Amino acid sequence: MSLDSQFFKELPHVEGELNYLTPTAEKPVNYTYDPPPGIPQRSGKYEVRTLPIYNARTISQEVSLDQQGFALTEHHSTVKDFYDQDEVRRVYYPEAEQFLKDLTGAQRVIVFDHNLRNAERAKQGEQGIKTPVRGVHNDFTAKSGYSRARTCWKHRY
């Protein structure tokens, strides 16, 4: 089954508005911290597109990481408070690493980053909490992801 098959198109879905960065001659910039005085937090122009967001739970047994590039599985964590950064690193990181090893057969898995996002908590100024990201994005390139994972592996083990 391919991702564009009729099978996927018949899944239950909702319509969602997604913000995409439009191509420009300038390289867009997005500061994840306070920019220098007089510099805007981000540059670039976004275009809103309404797209279907499919609920693939009903086909979880029919898709695989090897064939479709994603899998739907369950994991029940022992983490009590996902807003506790220490507990997430101490409990969830090893859980996630072991889960992914078991799922994929990988010998080594490196969880190296997470963000806590909650609009209300961020608005109240809670330390370490960010607002939700409003634009479609990718956090890492193939090069930067590998470099980040390698650096984290060296410092962690």
Coordinates of C-alpha atoms in Angstrom, one line a residue:
M1 CA 0.0 0.0 0.0
S2 CA 1.4 3.4 -0.9
L3 CA 0.9 6.6 1.0
D4 CA -1.2 8.1 -1.8
S5 CA -3.4 5.0 -2.2
Q6 CA -7.2 5.2 -2.0
F7 CA -7.0 3.3 1.2
F8 CA -5.6 6.3 3.0
K9 CA -8.0 8.7 1.4
E10 CA -10.9 6.8 2.9
L11 CA -9.7 7.1 6.5
P12 CA -11.5 9.4 9.0
H13 CA -10.0 12.8 9.0
V14 CA -10.4 16.4 10.0
E15 CA -9.4 19.5 8.0
G16 CA -6.6 21.5 9.5
E17 CA -5.0 24.8 8.7
L18 CA -1.2 24.4 8.3
N19 CA 1.2 27.3 8.0
Y20 CA 3.9 26.7 5.3
L21 CA 6.9 29.0 4.7
T22 CA 6.8 30.3 1.2
P23 CA 10.0 30.4 -1.0
T24 CA 11.8 33.7 -1.0
A25 CA 15.2 35.0 -2.2
E26 CA 16.1 35.7 1.4
K27 CA 17.1 33.0 3.8
P28 CA 14.4 32.9 6.5
V29 CA 15.5 33.4 10.1
N30 CA 13.8 32.2 13.3
Y31 CA 15.4 33.1 16.6
T32 CA 14.5 30.6 19.4
Y33 CA 15.8 33.2 21.9
D34 CA 15.5 37.0 22.1
P35 CA 17.0 38.4 19.0
P36 CA 19.4 41.4 19.1
P37 CA 17.6 44.8 19.5
G38 CA 15.8 45.9 16.4
I39 CA 15.9 42.4 14.8
P40 CA 12.5 40.7 14.3
Q41 CA 12.0 37.3 16.0
R42 CA 11.4 35.7 12.6
S43 CA 11.5 36.5 8.9
G44 CA 9.7 35.0 5.9
K45 CA 6.2 34.8 4.7
Y46 CA 3.8 32.0 5.6
E47 CA 1.0 30.6 3.5
V48 CA -2.0 28.9 5.2
R49 CA -3.1 25.6 3.5
T50 CA -6.1 23.6 4.6
L51 CA -5.3 19.9 4.4
P52 CA -6.8 16.6 5.6
I53 CA -5.3 15.2 8.8
Y54 CA -6.0 11.5 8.8
N55 CA -6.7 9.2 11.7
A56 CA -4.6 6.1 10.9
R57 CA -5.4 4.2 14.1
T58 CA -7.8 1.9 12.3
I59 CA -5.0 0.7 10.0
S60 CA -2.2 0.5 12.6
Q61 CA -1.8 -3.3 11.9
E62 CA -1.5 -2.7 8.1
V63 CA 1.3 -0.1 8.1
S64 CA 5.0 -0.6 8.9
L65 CA 8.1 1.5 9.3
D66 CA 9.8 -0.4 6.5
Q67 CA 7.0 -0.1 4.0
Q68 CA 5.2 3.3 4.7
G69 CA 7.9 5.0 6.7
F70 CA 5.9 5.2 9.8
A71 CA 4.3 2.8 12.4
L72 CA 1.6 3.3 14.9
T73 CA 2.3 1.6 18.2
E74 CA 1.6 2.0 21.9
H75 CA 3.9 2.6 24.8
H76 CA 2.8 3.1 28.3
S77 CA 5.3 5.2 30.2
T78 CA 5.9 5.2 33.9
V79 CA 6.5 9.0 33.9
K80 CA 4.2 10.7 36.3
D81 CA 4.8 14.3 35.3
F82 CA 5.9 15.1 31.7
Y83 CA 6.5 18.7 32.8
D84 CA 9.3 17.5 35.1
Q85 CA 12.4 17.8 33.0
D86 CA 14.5 15.6 35.2
E87 CA 11.9 12.8 35.3
V88 CA 11.6 12.9 31.5
R89 CA 15.4 12.6 31.1
R90 CA 15.8 10.0 33.8
V91 CA 12.8 7.9 33.1
Y92 CA 11.4 8.6 29.6
Y93 CA 14.6 8.8 27.7
P94 CA 15.7 5.3 28.6
E95 CA 12.1 4.0 28.1
A96 CA 12.0 5.5 24.6
E97 CA 15.4 4.2 23.7
Q98 CA 14.5 0.7 24.8
F99 CA 11.1 0.8 23.1
L100 CA 12.7 1.9 19.8
K101 CA 15.5 -0.8 20.1
D102 CA 12.8 -3.4 20.6
L103 CA 10.6 -2.0 17.7
T104 CA 13.4 -1.6 15.2
G105 CA 16.1 -4.1 16.2
A106 CA 18.6 -1.2 16.5
Q107 CA 21.6 -1.8 18.7
R108 CA 21.8 1.9 19.7
V109 CA 19.2 4.6 20.1
I110 CA 19.9 8.1 21.2
V111 CA 17.2 10.4 22.5
F112 CA 18.8 13.8 22.5
D113 CA 16.2 16.5 22.6
H114 CA 12.8 17.4 23.8
N115 CA 10.7 20.5 24.2
L116 CA 7.9 21.2 26.6
R117 CA 5.1 23.2 24.9
N118 CA 2.0 24.5 26.5
A119 CA 0.5 27.8 25.5
E120 CA -1.1 28.6 28.9
R121 CA 2.0 27.6 30.9
A122 CA 4.3 29.6 28.6
K123 CA 2.0 32.6 28.8
Q124 CA 2.3 32.5 32.6
G125 CA 6.1 32.5 32.3
E126 CA 6.7 29.0 33.5
Q127 CA 10.4 28.1 33.3
G128 CA 11.3 25.8 30.4
I129 CA 7.9 25.8 28.7
K130 CA 7.6 27.1 25.2
T131 CA 4.5 28.0 23.1
P132 CA 3.4 25.6 20.4
V133 CA 5.1 26.0 17.0
R134 CA 2.7 27.5 14.5
G135 CA 4.5 26.6 11.3
V136 CA 5.2 23.3 9.5
H137 CA 8.9 22.7 10.1
N138 CA 11.7 20.2 10.5
D139 CA 14.0 20.6 13.5
F140 CA 17.1 19.0 12.0
T141 CA 18.7 18.5 8.6
A142 CA 20.3 15.1 7.8
K143 CA 23.7 16.7 8.7
S144 CA 22.6 18.6 11.8
G145 CA 20.6 15.7 13.2
Y146 CA 23.6 13.4 12.9
S147 CA 26.0 16.0 14.4
R148 CA 23.7 16.7 17.3
A149 CA 23.1 13.0 18.1
R150 CA 26.9 12.3 17.9
T151 CA 27.6 15.2 20.3
C152 CA 25.0 14.0 22.7
W153 CA 26.2 10.4 22.6
K154 CA 29.8 11.6 23.4
H155 CA 28.6 13.6 26.4
R156 CA 26.1 11.1 27.7
Y157 CA 28.0 7.9 27.7

